[in-house]
């Protein structure tokens, strides 16, 4: 089967780069987003998100006529769904957050009217196990005139698969091409068709499996990181009590050929690793004790760190100026979403009335972050207390400031 026209639903951090990759391989791509501002920006050949090398690629794809954005899906040979899957606050006794599939449902509802026999629909959004089958059920409900793999197997009119995105923000344009892809079709033919589509631009291997394994593989990758970081964060709190340098400790332990501990920090931020493990826990609350405990350790770390800062500064020193270095959820990006650094800052601000400043080289100076003034490194260094929360490249080479230094990222 040929994929001449591809419709990508959701033009965010994953959808837009993916749409652009297909367009750069001279496929006709229709990008769909409910956000009119995003649509207008892309149609001008510009981008509404920050990602290295994406701007040039989008500009070329739009100017050459291969990429066009719109707010409604149009007929295509393949549909890729790359919409958010956030979680909802837990309503059960255990307060376990549950996945919110409403964006996937809205995407399915919008695609259904333009589907035709022979089309392929791929869910790329990180999803709990069963979400792809649920999407196929929503599509089937809307289009009783077409057959779907859950009822008709290999003979179905429409093919459906899950192919989770696995690219790292900041390296998306490189990793989209080079990373291996896991492809879980609802049938073998669904997998094969999807692999053929991705081979348009993927240089990594396209490995096929079933749909539930593909869903669980993505959740497993992020849960693995979360558990490993929780181990590092737990060690950091234990070491603090025993006056042991956790950075040196991990470096030494990692000299063992079969040990590879990740790095502690102020907590785990972002919209992936701090979210996805809950998709496993909410589906299997009785059996996911380790994954759940790790989430709790990583969520507790910013609270522990804030208390440490409050204790170090003391309530009787309201004149001491405090400077936080780094506000984003990880190094060398401007993304503040679910940032552990912000949780630390806000907790400290709740308790201490001291003047507070922030150095965040990835944001424009003169602004504010959580009510604290953004300043340059040199101004920050004049403060009395220095709290390092993110290992931005600008901080790595700097000399240790004078005064009290609390270093949550092991920079010094
Ligand atoms: N972090 C630590 N210690 C470490 C590594 C990370 O505290 O040793 C923290 C970071 O500071 C950050 C958080 O973890 O707050 C997550 O950062 P990250 O760089 O590890 O990952 P993300 O969330 O930017 O992207 C992850 C990636 N998943 C894996 O590496 C398994 C990416 O490949 C996925 O595509 C992405 O999630 C996603 O969309 O799910």
Coordinates of C-alpha atoms and ligand atoms in Angstrom, one line a residue:
X1 CA 0.0 0.0 0.0
X2 CA 1.2 3.5 -0.7
X3 CA 1.0 6.4 1.7
X4 CA 0.9 9.5 -0.5
X5 CA -1.1 11.7 2.0
X6 CA -0.6 11.6 5.7
X7 CA -2.7 13.3 8.3
X8 CA -1.1 14.1 11.7
X9 CA -3.5 15.0 14.5
X10 CA -1.9 17.1 17.2
X11 CA 0.9 19.5 16.2
X12 CA 2.8 19.6 19.5
X13 CA 6.3 18.5 20.6
X14 CA 5.9 15.1 18.8
X15 CA 3.2 15.7 16.1
X16 CA 4.8 18.7 14.4
X17 CA 8.3 17.2 14.1
X18 CA 6.8 13.9 12.8
X19 CA 4.6 15.7 10.3
X20 CA 7.7 17.7 9.1
X21 CA 9.8 14.5 8.7
X22 CA 7.2 13.0 6.4
X23 CA 6.9 16.3 4.5
X24 CA 10.7 16.4 4.1
X25 CA 10.5 13.0 2.4
X26 CA 8.0 14.6 -0.1
X27 CA 4.9 13.2 1.3
X28 CA 1.8 15.4 1.3
X29 CA 1.1 16.1 5.0
X30 CA -2.0 17.6 6.5
X31 CA -1.3 18.7 10.1
X32 CA -4.3 19.1 12.3
X33 CA -4.5 21.1 15.6
X34 CA -7.4 22.6 17.5
X35 CA -5.2 25.6 18.4
X36 CA -5.8 28.1 15.6
X37 CA -2.7 30.1 16.7
X38 CA -0.5 27.0 16.1
X39 CA -2.2 26.4 12.7
X40 CA -1.6 30.0 11.6
X41 CA 2.0 30.0 12.8
X42 CA 2.8 26.8 11.0
X43 CA 1.1 27.9 7.8
X44 CA 3.5 31.0 7.9
X45 CA 6.4 28.5 8.0
X46 CA 7.1 29.3 11.6
X47 CA 6.9 27.2 14.8
X48 CA 5.0 27.7 18.2
X49 CA 7.3 25.4 20.3
X50 CA 11.0 25.4 21.0
X51 CA 13.0 22.5 19.5
X52 CA 16.4 22.7 17.8
X53 CA 16.4 22.5 14.0
X54 CA 12.6 22.2 13.8
X55 CA 12.1 25.8 12.6
X56 CA 14.2 25.4 9.4
X57 CA 12.6 22.1 8.6
X58 CA 9.0 23.4 9.1
X59 CA 9.8 26.5 7.0
X60 CA 11.1 24.4 4.1
X61 CA 8.2 21.9 4.3
X62 CA 5.6 24.7 4.2
X63 CA 7.3 26.7 1.5
X64 CA 7.7 23.7 -0.7
X65 CA 4.0 22.9 -0.3
X66 CA 4.4 19.5 1.4
X67 CA 3.0 20.6 4.8
X68 CA -0.2 22.4 5.5
X69 CA -1.9 22.9 8.8
X70 CA -5.7 23.0 9.4
X71 CA -8.1 22.6 12.3
X72 CA -10.1 19.6 10.8
X73 CA -8.8 16.3 9.5
X74 CA -9.0 15.7 5.8
X75 CA -9.0 12.4 3.8
X76 CA -5.6 10.7 3.9
X77 CA -4.0 7.3 3.5
X78 CA -2.6 7.2 7.0
X79 CA -3.6 9.1 10.2
X80 CA -1.2 9.6 13.1
X81 CA -2.6 10.6 16.5
X82 CA -0.1 12.6 18.6
X83 CA -2.3 14.3 21.2
X84 CA -1.6 14.7 25.0
X85 CA -2.6 11.9 27.5
X86 CA -2.4 13.7 30.8
X87 CA -3.7 12.2 34.1
X88 CA -6.6 13.1 36.2
X89 CA -6.4 13.5 39.9
X90 CA -7.1 10.2 41.6
X91 CA -10.7 9.8 42.8
X92 CA -10.2 6.4 44.5
X93 CA -9.1 5.8 48.2
X94 CA -5.5 5.4 47.2
X95 CA -5.5 8.7 45.3
X96 CA -3.9 7.1 42.3
X97 CA -4.0 9.5 39.3
X98 CA -5.8 8.0 36.3
X99 CA -5.1 8.6 32.6
X100 CA -7.3 11.1 30.7
X101 CA -8.1 9.7 27.2
X102 CA -10.4 12.5 26.3
X103 CA -7.9 14.0 23.7
X104 CA -7.6 10.6 22.0
X105 CA -11.4 10.3 21.9
X106 CA -11.7 13.8 20.4
X107 CA -9.0 12.9 17.8
X108 CA -10.9 9.6 16.9
X109 CA -14.2 11.5 16.6
X110 CA -12.6 14.0 14.3
X111 CA -10.8 11.4 12.1
X112 CA -13.8 9.0 11.8
X113 CA -15.9 11.0 9.2
X114 CA -13.0 11.1 6.7
X115 CA -11.8 7.5 7.0
X116 CA -12.1 5.2 4.0
X117 CA -11.4 1.6 3.2
X118 CA -7.6 0.8 3.2
X119 CA -6.6 3.6 5.7
X120 CA -4.2 3.1 8.5
X121 CA -4.6 4.8 11.9
X122 CA -1.7 4.9 14.3
X123 CA -1.8 6.1 17.9
X124 CA 1.6 7.7 18.9
X125 CA 0.5 9.3 22.2
X126 CA 1.9 7.6 25.3
X127 CA -1.0 5.6 26.5
X128 CA -2.2 3.1 29.1
X129 CA -2.5 -0.5 28.1
X130 CA -5.8 -0.9 26.2
X131 CA -5.9 2.7 24.8
X132 CA -5.3 1.7 21.2
X133 CA -8.1 -0.9 21.3
X134 CA -10.3 1.8 22.9
X135 CA -9.5 4.2 20.1
X136 CA -10.4 1.5 17.6
X137 CA -13.7 0.9 19.4
X138 CA -14.5 4.7 19.2
X139 CA -13.7 4.7 15.5
X140 CA -15.9 1.6 14.9
X141 CA -18.7 3.1 16.8
X142 CA -18.6 6.2 14.6
X143 CA -18.2 4.2 11.3
X144 CA -20.4 1.1 11.3
X145 CA -20.0 1.0 7.4
X146 CA -16.3 0.1 7.8
X147 CA -14.7 -3.0 9.4
X148 CA -12.0 -2.8 12.0
X149 CA -9.4 -5.3 13.2
X150 CA -11.0 -6.0 16.6
X151 CA -13.9 -7.6 14.7
X152 CA -12.6 -8.5 11.2
X153 CA -8.9 -9.3 12.0
X154 CA -6.6 -9.3 8.9
X155 CA -9.6 -8.7 6.6
X156 CA -10.5 -5.3 8.1
X157 CA -11.0 -2.2 6.0
X158 CA -9.1 -0.1 8.5
X159 CA -5.7 -1.0 10.0
X160 CA -4.9 0.2 13.6
X161 CA -1.6 0.3 15.5
X162 CA 0.3 1.8 18.4
X163 CA 3.7 3.2 17.7
X164 CA 4.8 5.1 20.8
X165 CA 7.0 8.2 20.4
X166 CA 10.3 7.8 22.3
X167 CA 12.2 10.9 21.4
X168 CA 14.0 13.2 23.9
X169 CA 13.0 16.9 23.9
X170 CA 15.9 18.8 22.6
X171 CA 17.1 16.0 20.3
X172 CA 13.8 15.2 18.6
X173 CA 14.9 15.9 15.0
X174 CA 17.9 13.5 15.4
X175 CA 16.1 10.8 17.5
X176 CA 13.1 10.6 15.2
X177 CA 15.3 9.4 12.4
X178 CA 17.9 7.3 14.4
X179 CA 15.9 5.7 17.2
X180 CA 14.4 2.2 16.8
X181 CA 10.6 2.2 16.7
X182 CA 8.4 -0.2 18.5
X183 CA 5.3 -1.0 16.4
X184 CA 2.3 -2.8 17.8
X185 CA -0.4 -3.5 15.3
X186 CA -3.8 -4.9 16.2
X187 CA -3.0 -7.6 13.6
X188 CA 0.3 -8.6 11.8
X189 CA -0.9 -6.7 8.7
X190 CA -1.5 -3.5 10.8
X191 CA 2.1 -3.8 12.1
X192 CA 3.6 -4.3 8.6
X193 CA 1.7 -1.4 7.1
X194 CA 2.9 0.8 10.0
X195 CA 6.5 -0.3 9.6
X196 CA 6.4 0.5 5.9
X197 CA 5.1 4.0 6.7
X198 CA 7.8 4.8 9.3
X199 CA 10.5 3.5 7.1
X200 CA 9.8 6.6 5.0
X201 CA 12.2 8.4 7.3
X202 CA 13.3 6.1 10.2
X203 CA 16.9 4.8 9.9
X204 CA 16.6 2.8 13.2
X205 CA 14.9 -0.6 13.2
X206 CA 11.1 -0.8 13.1
X207 CA 10.4 -3.7 15.4
X208 CA 6.9 -5.2 15.3
X209 CA 5.0 -6.7 18.2
X210 CA 1.4 -6.7 19.4
X211 CA -0.5 -3.6 20.5
X212 CA -0.5 -4.1 24.2
X213 CA 3.2 -4.9 24.4
X214 CA 4.0 -1.7 22.5
X215 CA 1.9 0.3 24.9
X216 CA 3.5 -1.3 27.9
X217 CA 7.0 -1.0 26.4
X218 CA 6.8 2.8 26.3
X219 CA 5.5 2.9 29.9
X220 CA 8.2 0.5 31.0
X221 CA 11.0 2.7 29.5
X222 CA 9.8 5.8 31.4
X223 CA 9.0 3.8 34.6
X224 CA 12.5 2.3 34.5
X225 CA 14.0 5.8 34.5
X226 CA 11.7 6.9 37.3
X227 CA 12.5 4.0 39.5
X228 CA 16.3 4.4 38.9
X229 CA 16.1 8.2 39.6
X230 CA 14.1 7.5 42.7
X231 CA 16.9 5.2 43.9
X232 CA 19.3 8.0 43.4
X233 CA 17.1 10.5 45.1
X234 CA 16.6 8.2 48.1
X235 CA 20.3 7.6 48.3
X236 CA 20.8 11.4 48.3
X237 CA 18.6 11.9 51.3
X238 CA 20.2 9.0 53.2
X239 CA 23.7 10.3 52.4
X240 CA 22.7 13.8 53.6
X241 CA 22.0 12.3 57.0
X242 CA 25.3 10.5 57.1
X243 CA 27.4 13.3 55.6
X244 CA 28.4 11.3 52.5
X245 CA 28.8 13.0 49.1
X246 CA 26.1 11.2 47.1
X247 CA 27.7 12.3 43.8
X248 CA 31.0 10.7 44.7
X249 CA 29.2 7.6 46.0
X250 CA 27.3 7.1 42.7
X251 CA 30.4 7.7 40.6
X252 CA 32.2 5.0 42.6
X253 CA 29.3 2.5 42.6
X254 CA 28.9 3.0 38.8
X255 CA 32.6 1.9 38.4
X256 CA 31.1 -1.7 39.0
X257 CA 30.6 -3.2 35.6
X258 CA 26.9 -4.1 36.3
X259 CA 25.8 -1.0 38.2
X260 CA 24.4 2.1 36.5
X261 CA 22.7 4.5 38.9
X262 CA 21.2 7.7 37.5
X263 CA 21.6 11.1 39.1
X264 CA 19.7 12.6 42.0
X265 CA 18.2 16.1 41.7
X266 CA 15.4 18.3 43.0
X267 CA 12.8 15.7 41.8
X268 CA 11.5 14.4 38.5
X269 CA 9.8 16.9 36.3
X270 CA 8.4 17.1 32.8
X271 CA 5.3 15.6 31.3
X272 CA 6.5 12.1 30.6
X273 CA 8.6 10.4 33.3
X274 CA 6.6 12.0 36.2
X275 CA 3.3 10.9 34.5
X276 CA 3.7 7.7 32.6
X277 CA 4.4 5.4 35.6
X278 CA 1.0 6.3 37.0
X279 CA -0.5 4.7 33.9
X280 CA 0.9 1.4 35.0
X281 CA 0.0 1.9 38.7
X282 CA -3.6 2.9 37.9
X283 CA -4.1 -0.2 35.7
X284 CA -2.5 -2.5 38.3
X285 CA -2.7 -0.9 41.8
X286 CA -2.1 -4.1 43.7
X287 CA 1.0 -5.3 41.8
X288 CA 2.9 -2.1 41.2
X289 CA 4.3 -1.3 44.6
X290 CA 7.8 -0.5 43.5
X291 CA 6.7 1.8 40.7
X292 CA 4.3 3.6 43.0
X293 CA 6.9 3.9 45.8
X294 CA 9.3 5.4 43.3
X295 CA 6.8 8.0 42.2
X296 CA 6.3 8.9 45.8
X297 CA 10.0 9.2 46.5
X298 CA 10.5 11.5 43.5
X299 CA 7.5 13.6 44.4
X300 CA 8.7 13.9 48.0
X301 CA 12.2 15.0 46.9
X302 CA 11.4 18.7 46.2
X303 CA 9.5 18.9 49.5
X304 CA 12.5 17.5 51.3
X305 CA 14.8 19.9 49.5
X306 CA 12.6 22.9 50.3
X307 CA 12.6 22.0 54.0
X308 CA 16.4 21.7 53.9
X309 CA 16.7 25.2 52.4
X310 CA 14.2 26.6 55.0
X311 CA 16.2 24.9 57.8
X312 CA 19.5 26.2 56.5
X313 CA 18.4 29.8 56.0
X314 CA 16.3 29.8 59.2
X315 CA 13.2 31.8 60.0
X316 CA 15.2 34.5 61.8
X317 CA 17.3 35.7 58.8
X318 CA 14.7 37.5 56.6
X319 CA 17.3 39.8 55.1
X320 CA 19.4 37.0 53.5
X321 CA 18.9 37.2 49.8
X322 CA 18.3 33.8 48.2
X323 CA 19.1 33.0 44.5
X324 CA 17.8 29.9 42.7
X325 CA 19.8 28.7 39.7
X326 CA 17.6 27.0 37.1
X327 CA 13.8 26.8 36.9
X328 CA 13.1 24.5 34.0
X329 CA 12.3 20.8 34.4
X330 CA 15.7 19.8 33.1
X331 CA 19.0 21.2 31.8
X332 CA 19.3 23.4 28.7
X333 CA 15.6 23.9 27.9
X334 CA 13.1 26.6 28.6
X335 CA 10.2 24.2 29.5
X336 CA 8.8 24.9 33.0
X337 CA 6.0 22.3 32.8
X338 CA 5.9 20.1 35.9
X339 CA 9.3 21.5 37.0
X340 CA 10.5 20.2 40.3
X341 CA 12.6 23.4 40.6
X342 CA 9.4 25.4 40.7
X343 CA 7.9 23.3 43.4
X344 CA 11.0 23.8 45.6
X345 CA 10.9 27.6 45.0
X346 CA 7.2 27.9 45.8
X347 CA 7.6 25.9 49.0
X348 CA 10.4 28.1 50.1
X349 CA 8.5 31.2 49.3
X350 CA 5.5 29.9 51.3
X351 CA 7.6 29.8 54.5
X352 CA 10.4 32.4 54.1
X353 CA 9.8 36.1 53.5
X354 CA 13.4 36.6 52.2
X355 CA 14.1 38.4 48.9
X356 CA 14.2 35.7 46.2
X357 CA 15.8 35.8 42.8
X358 CA 16.1 33.3 39.9
X359 CA 18.8 32.8 37.3
X360 CA 17.3 31.0 34.3
X361 CA 19.5 31.5 31.2
X362 CA 16.8 30.0 28.9
X363 CA 14.2 32.6 29.7
X364 CA 14.4 36.3 28.9
X365 CA 15.7 38.5 31.7
X366 CA 13.6 41.1 33.2
X367 CA 10.7 38.8 33.6
X368 CA 9.5 36.7 36.6
X369 CA 9.3 33.1 37.5
X370 CA 6.7 32.3 40.2
X371 CA 6.8 35.9 41.4
X372 CA 10.6 36.0 41.8
X373 CA 12.7 38.4 39.6
X374 CA 14.8 36.8 36.8
X375 CA 18.4 38.1 37.1
X376 CA 21.7 37.4 35.4
X377 CA 24.3 35.1 36.9
X378 CA 26.5 38.0 38.0
X379 CA 23.6 39.6 40.0
X380 CA 22.6 36.2 41.4
X381 CA 26.2 35.7 42.7
X382 CA 25.7 38.8 45.0
X383 CA 23.1 37.0 47.0
X384 CA 23.8 35.3 50.4
X385 CA 22.3 31.9 49.7
X386 CA 22.7 30.0 46.4
X387 CA 20.5 27.1 45.5
X388 CA 21.4 25.1 42.3
X389 CA 18.4 23.3 41.0
X390 CA 19.2 22.6 37.3
X391 CA 22.6 21.7 35.7
X392 CA 22.3 24.3 32.8
X393 CA 25.6 24.5 30.8
X394 CA 26.0 28.1 31.9
X395 CA 26.3 26.9 35.5
X396 CA 28.8 24.1 34.9
X397 CA 31.8 26.3 34.3
X398 CA 31.1 28.9 36.9
X399 CA 33.1 29.4 40.1
X400 CA 31.4 28.5 43.3
X401 CA 29.6 31.6 44.6
X402 CA 30.5 33.0 48.1
X403 CA 28.0 32.4 50.9
X404 CA 25.8 29.4 51.6
X405 CA 25.6 27.0 48.6
X406 CA 22.9 24.2 48.4
X407 CA 23.7 22.2 45.3
X408 CA 20.9 19.8 44.3
X409 CA 22.6 18.8 41.0
X410 CA 26.2 18.1 42.1
X411 CA 27.6 21.0 40.0
X412 CA 30.4 21.8 42.5
Ligands
LIG1 N1 16.4 13.3 35.8 C1 17.1 13.1 37.0 N2 18.2 12.3 37.0 C2 18.6 11.7 35.9 C3 17.9 11.9 34.7 C4 16.8 12.7 34.6 O1 16.7 13.7 38.0 O2 19.7 11.0 36.0 C5 15.2 14.2 35.7 C6 15.3 15.4 34.8 O3 16.0 16.4 35.5 C7 13.9 15.7 34.5 C8 13.3 14.3 34.5 O4 14.1 13.4 35.2 O5 13.3 16.4 35.5 C9 13.0 13.7 33.1 O6 14.1 14.0 32.2 P1 14.7 13.1 31.1 O7 15.6 13.8 30.3 O8 15.2 11.8 31.7 O9 13.4 12.6 30.2 P2 12.2 13.4 29.4 O10 11.0 13.4 30.4 O11 12.7 14.7 28.9 O12 12.0 12.4 28.2 C10 11.6 11.1 28.5 C11 12.5 10.2 27.6 N3 12.4 8.8 28.1 C12 13.5 8.0 28.4 O13 14.6 8.4 28.3 C13 13.2 6.6 28.8 C14 12.2 10.3 26.1 O14 12.9 9.3 25.4 C15 10.7 10.0 25.9 O15 10.3 10.1 24.6 C16 9.9 11.1 26.7 O16 10.3 10.9 28.1 C17 8.5 10.9 26.5 O17 7.9 11.6 25.7 O18 7.9 10.0 27.1

